[in-house]
Short mmCIF file of C-alpha atoms in Angstrom, two decimals:
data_model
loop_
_atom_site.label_atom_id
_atom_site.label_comp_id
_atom_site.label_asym_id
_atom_site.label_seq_id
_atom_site.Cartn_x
_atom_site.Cartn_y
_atom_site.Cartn_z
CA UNK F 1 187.98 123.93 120.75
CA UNK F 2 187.87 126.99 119.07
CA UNK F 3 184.83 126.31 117.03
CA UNK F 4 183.18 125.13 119.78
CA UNK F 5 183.85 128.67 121.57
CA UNK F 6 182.80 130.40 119.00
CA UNK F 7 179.34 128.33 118.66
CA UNK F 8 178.93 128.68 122.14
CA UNK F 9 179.14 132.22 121.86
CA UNK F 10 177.10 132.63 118.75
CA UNK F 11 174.27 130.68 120.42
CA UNK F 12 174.52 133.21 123.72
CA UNK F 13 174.13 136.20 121.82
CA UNK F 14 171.51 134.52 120.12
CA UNK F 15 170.00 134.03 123.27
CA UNK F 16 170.00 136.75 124.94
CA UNK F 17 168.85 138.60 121.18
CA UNK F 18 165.57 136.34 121.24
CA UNK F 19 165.21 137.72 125.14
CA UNK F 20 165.61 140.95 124.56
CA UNK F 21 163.51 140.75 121.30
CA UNK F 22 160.40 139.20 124.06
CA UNK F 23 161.22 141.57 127.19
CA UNK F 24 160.99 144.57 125.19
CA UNK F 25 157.35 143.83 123.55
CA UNK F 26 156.13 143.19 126.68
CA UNK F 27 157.31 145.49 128.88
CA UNK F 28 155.07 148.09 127.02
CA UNK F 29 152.13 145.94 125.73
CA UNK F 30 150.16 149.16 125.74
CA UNK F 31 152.61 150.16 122.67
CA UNK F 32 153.51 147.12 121.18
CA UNK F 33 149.58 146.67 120.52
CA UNK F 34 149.12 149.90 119.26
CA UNK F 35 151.67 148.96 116.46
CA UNK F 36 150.49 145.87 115.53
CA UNK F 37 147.38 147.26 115.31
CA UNK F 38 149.08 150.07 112.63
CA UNK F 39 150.37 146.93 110.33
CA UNK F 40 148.49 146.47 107.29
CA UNK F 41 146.49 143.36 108.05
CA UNK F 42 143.19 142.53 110.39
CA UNK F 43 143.36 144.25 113.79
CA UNK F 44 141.86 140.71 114.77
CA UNK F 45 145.53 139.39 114.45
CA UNK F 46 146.87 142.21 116.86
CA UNK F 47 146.32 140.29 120.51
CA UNK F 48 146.76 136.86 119.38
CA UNK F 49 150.42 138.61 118.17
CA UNK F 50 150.59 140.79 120.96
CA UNK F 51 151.26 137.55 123.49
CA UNK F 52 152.15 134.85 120.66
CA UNK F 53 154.95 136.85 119.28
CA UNK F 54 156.81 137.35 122.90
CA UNK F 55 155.91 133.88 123.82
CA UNK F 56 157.37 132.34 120.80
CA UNK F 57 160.65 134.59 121.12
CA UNK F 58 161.01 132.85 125.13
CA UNK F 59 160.84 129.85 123.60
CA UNK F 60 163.55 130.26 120.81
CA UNK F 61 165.51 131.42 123.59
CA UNK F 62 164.45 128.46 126.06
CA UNK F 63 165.63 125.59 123.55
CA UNK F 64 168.88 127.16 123.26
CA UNK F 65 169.76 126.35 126.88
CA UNK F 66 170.11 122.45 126.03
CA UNK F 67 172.05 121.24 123.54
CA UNK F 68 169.37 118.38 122.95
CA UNK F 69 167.08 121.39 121.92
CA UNK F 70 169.60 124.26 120.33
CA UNK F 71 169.07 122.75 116.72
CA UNK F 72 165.09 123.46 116.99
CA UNK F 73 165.82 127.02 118.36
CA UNK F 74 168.12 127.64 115.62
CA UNK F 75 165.90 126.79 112.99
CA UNK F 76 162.69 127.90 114.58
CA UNK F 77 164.47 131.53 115.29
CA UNK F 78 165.40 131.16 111.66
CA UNK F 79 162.03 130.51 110.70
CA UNK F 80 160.48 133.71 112.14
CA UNK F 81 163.67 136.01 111.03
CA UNK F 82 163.11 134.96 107.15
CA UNK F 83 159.51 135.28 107.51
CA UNK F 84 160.02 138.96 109.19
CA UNK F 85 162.49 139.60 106.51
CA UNK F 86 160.22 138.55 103.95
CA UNK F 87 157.39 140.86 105.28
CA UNK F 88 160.05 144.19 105.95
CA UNK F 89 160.75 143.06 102.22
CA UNK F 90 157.02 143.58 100.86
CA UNK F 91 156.97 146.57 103.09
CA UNK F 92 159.93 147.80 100.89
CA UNK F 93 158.67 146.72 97.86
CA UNK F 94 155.62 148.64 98.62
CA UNK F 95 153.24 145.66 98.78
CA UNK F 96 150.50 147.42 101.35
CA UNK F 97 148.29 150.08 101.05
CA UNK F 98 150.57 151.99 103.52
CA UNK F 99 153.80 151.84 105.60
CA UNK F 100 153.38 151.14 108.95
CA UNK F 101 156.29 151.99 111.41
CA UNK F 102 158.55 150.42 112.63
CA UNK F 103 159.53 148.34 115.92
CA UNK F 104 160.50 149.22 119.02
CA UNK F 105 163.58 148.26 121.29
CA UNK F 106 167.18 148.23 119.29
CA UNK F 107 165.54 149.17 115.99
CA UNK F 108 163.20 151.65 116.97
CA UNK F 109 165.42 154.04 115.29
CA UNK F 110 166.02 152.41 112.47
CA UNK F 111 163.97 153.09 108.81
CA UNK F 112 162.84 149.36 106.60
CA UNK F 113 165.66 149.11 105.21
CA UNK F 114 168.27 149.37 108.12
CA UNK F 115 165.81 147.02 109.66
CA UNK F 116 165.95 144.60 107.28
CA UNK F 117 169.73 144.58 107.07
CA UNK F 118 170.03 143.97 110.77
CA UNK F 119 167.42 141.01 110.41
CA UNK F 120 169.70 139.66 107.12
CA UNK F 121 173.29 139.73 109.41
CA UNK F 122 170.97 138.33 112.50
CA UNK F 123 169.35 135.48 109.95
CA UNK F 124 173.15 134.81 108.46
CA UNK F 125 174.76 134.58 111.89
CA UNK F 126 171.97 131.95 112.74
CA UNK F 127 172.14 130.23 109.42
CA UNK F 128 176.12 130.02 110.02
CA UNK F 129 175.24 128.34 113.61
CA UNK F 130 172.96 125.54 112.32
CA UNK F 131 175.67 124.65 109.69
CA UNK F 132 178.19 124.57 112.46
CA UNK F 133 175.64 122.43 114.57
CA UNK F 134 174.99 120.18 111.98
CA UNK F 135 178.32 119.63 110.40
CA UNK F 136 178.94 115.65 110.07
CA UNK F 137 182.97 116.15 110.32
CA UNK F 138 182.18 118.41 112.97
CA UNK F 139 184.54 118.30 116.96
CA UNK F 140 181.07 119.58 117.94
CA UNK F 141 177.91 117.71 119.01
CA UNK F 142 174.79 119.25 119.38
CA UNK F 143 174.53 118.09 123.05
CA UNK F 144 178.16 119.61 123.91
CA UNK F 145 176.85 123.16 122.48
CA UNK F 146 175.19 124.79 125.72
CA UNK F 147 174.63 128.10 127.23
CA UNK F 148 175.43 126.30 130.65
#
């Protein structure tokens, strides 16, 4: 029961993280474009990311209402933290031409390399949850793991 609590709480803050992660893009687009339009690749990519990005963070969050759907939410928010952390990591390792800032919201104040801690303990706490989900011996079935 404990596990399951602890899941179930794990999955919420994930949640609300991928949320949080959407609202604040888009609640200054204006911003949010101008910085993906400072990254170092094609300003062509900037709208498609401007929307796509947002829209793909509601939908984490969306498939970890159901427990039918939390185990595609986990790995798909997995998915886009490692490939974040991979790009913060060429960033660091001083792959492009130049550094672009950074993001806004939570991190806004934070330089690369904080950032790419918080995205490490954020991609470990997920990692951690689709074990838990997928653990044969498991109490816990995917369907009994809800935000409801």
């Amino acid at each position: 029961m404990k596990h399951k609590r602890l899941l179930e709480g794990i999955i919420f803050f994930l949640f609300l993280f991928w949320i949080y992660a959407a609202v604040v893009k888009l609640a200054d687009i204006s911003l949010w474009r101008f910085r993906l339009r400072e990254q170092p690749f094609d300003d062509m990519f900037a709208e498609p990311l401007a929307w796509g990005l947002p829209l793909l963070e509601f939908v984490i969050a969306a498939l970890m209402i159901s427990g039918r759907t939390v185990k595609w939410g986990l790995w798909m928010g997995a998915g886009l933290l490692g490939a974040f952390s991979v790009y913060i990591g060429m960033i660091q390792l001083h792959v492009f031409s130049h550094i672009p800032c950074s993001c806004a919201g939570i991190v806004k104040h934070f330089g690369w390399t904080e950032h790419l801690i918080f995205n490490i303990a954020i991609l470990t706490v997920t990692v951690y949850a689709i074990f838990q989900v997928n653990k044969p011996q498991s109490d816990i079935t995917p369907s009994e793991v809800q935000l409801s």
